[in-house]
PDB file of C-alpha atoms in Angstrom:
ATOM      1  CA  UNK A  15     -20.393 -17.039 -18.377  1.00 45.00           C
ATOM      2  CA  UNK A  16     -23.508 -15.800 -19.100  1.00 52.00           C
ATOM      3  CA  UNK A  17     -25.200 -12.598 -17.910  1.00 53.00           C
ATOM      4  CA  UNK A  18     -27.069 -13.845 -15.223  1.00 52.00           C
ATOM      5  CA  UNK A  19     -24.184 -15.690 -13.848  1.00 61.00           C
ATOM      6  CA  UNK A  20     -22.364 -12.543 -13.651  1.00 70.00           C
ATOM      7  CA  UNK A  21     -24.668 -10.678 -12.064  1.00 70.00           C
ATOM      8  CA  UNK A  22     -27.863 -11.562 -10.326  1.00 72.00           C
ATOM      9  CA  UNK A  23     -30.327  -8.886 -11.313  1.00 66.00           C
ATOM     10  CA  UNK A  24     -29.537  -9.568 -14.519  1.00 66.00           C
ATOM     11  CA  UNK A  25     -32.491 -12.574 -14.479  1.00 69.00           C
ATOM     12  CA  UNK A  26     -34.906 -10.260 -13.356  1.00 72.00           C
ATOM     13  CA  UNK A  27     -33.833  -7.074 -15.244  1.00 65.00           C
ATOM     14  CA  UNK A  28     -34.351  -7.159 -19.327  1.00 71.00           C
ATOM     15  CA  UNK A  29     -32.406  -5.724 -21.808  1.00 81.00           C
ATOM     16  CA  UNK A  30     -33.883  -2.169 -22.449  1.00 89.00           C
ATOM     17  CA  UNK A  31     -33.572  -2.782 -26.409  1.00 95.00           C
ATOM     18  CA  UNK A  32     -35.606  -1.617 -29.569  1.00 97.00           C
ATOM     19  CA  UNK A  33     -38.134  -4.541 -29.275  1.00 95.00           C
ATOM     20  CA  UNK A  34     -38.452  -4.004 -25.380  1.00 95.00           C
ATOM     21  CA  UNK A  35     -39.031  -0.067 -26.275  1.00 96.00           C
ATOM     22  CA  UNK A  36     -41.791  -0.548 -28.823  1.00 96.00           C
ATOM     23  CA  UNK A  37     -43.093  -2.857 -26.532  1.00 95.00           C
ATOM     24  CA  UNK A  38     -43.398   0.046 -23.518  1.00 96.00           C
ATOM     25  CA  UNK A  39     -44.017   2.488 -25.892  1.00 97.00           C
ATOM     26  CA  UNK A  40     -47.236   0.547 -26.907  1.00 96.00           C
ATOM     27  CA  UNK A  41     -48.128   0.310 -23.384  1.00 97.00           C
ATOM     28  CA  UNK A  42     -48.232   3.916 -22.634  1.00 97.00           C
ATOM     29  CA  UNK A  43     -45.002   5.033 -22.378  1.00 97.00           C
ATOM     30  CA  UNK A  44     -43.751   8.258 -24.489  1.00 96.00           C
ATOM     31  CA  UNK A  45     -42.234   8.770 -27.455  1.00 96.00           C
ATOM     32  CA  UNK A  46     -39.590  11.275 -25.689  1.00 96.00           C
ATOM     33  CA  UNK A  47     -39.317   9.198 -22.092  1.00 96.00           C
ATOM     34  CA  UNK A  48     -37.596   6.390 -24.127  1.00 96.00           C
ATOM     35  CA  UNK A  49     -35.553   8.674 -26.264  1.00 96.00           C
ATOM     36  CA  UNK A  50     -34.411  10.092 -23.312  1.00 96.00           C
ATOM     37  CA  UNK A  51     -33.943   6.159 -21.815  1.00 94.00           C
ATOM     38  CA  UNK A  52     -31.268   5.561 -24.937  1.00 95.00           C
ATOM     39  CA  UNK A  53     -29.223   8.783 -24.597  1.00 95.00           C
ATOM     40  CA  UNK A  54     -29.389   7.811 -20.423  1.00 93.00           C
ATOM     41  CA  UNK A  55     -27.723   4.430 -21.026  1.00 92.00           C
ATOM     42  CA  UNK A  56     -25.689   6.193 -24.242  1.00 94.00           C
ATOM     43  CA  UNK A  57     -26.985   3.548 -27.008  1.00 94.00           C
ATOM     44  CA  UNK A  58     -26.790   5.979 -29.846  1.00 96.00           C
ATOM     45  CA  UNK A  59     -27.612   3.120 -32.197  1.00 97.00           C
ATOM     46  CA  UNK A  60     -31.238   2.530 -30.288  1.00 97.00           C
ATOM     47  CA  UNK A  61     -31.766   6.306 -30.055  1.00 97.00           C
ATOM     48  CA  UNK A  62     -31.707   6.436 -34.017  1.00 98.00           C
ATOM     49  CA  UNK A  63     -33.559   3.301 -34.388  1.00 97.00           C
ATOM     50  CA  UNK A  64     -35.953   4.786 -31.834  1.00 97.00           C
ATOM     51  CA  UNK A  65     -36.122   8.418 -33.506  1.00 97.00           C
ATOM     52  CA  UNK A  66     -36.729   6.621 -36.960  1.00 97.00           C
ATOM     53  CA  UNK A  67     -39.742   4.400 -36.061  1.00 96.00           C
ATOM     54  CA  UNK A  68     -41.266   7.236 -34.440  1.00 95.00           C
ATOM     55  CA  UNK A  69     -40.342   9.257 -37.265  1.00 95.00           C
ATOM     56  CA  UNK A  70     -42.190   6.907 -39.643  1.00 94.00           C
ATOM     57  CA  UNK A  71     -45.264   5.979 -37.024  1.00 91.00           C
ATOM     58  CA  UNK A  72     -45.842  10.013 -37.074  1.00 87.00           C
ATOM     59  CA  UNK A  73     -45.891   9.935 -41.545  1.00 87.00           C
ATOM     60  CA  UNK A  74     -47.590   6.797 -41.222  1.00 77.00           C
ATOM     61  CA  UNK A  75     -50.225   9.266 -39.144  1.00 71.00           C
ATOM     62  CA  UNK A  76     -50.108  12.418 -41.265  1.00 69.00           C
ATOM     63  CA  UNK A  77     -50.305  10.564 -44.927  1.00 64.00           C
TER      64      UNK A  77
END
């Protein structure tokens, strides 16, 4: 069964995953408010992605 047969918010509520983060973070969010988002819903994978783009974006700044 899929997700939104499970539950129904699911529908309505995306995934909060690297794409979807980029996404926010181009729209104004911060770098540390979806840091903190990962370590809140404990994706450790998607807090290192995270921390690694913004790592690079920040080089990409100072080069």
């Amino acid at each position: 069964m899929d997700d939104a047969g499970a539950n129904p918010y699911a529908a309505i509520v995306p995934k909060f995953n690297f794409e979807q983060a980029v996404r926010l973070f181009w729209k104004g969010r911060s770098m540390q408010e979806l840091i903190d988002a990962a370590k809140r819903l404990g994706d450790d994978k998607l807090e290192q992605d995270l921390r690694k783009f913004f790592d690079e974006l920040e080089g990409d700044v100072h080069a």
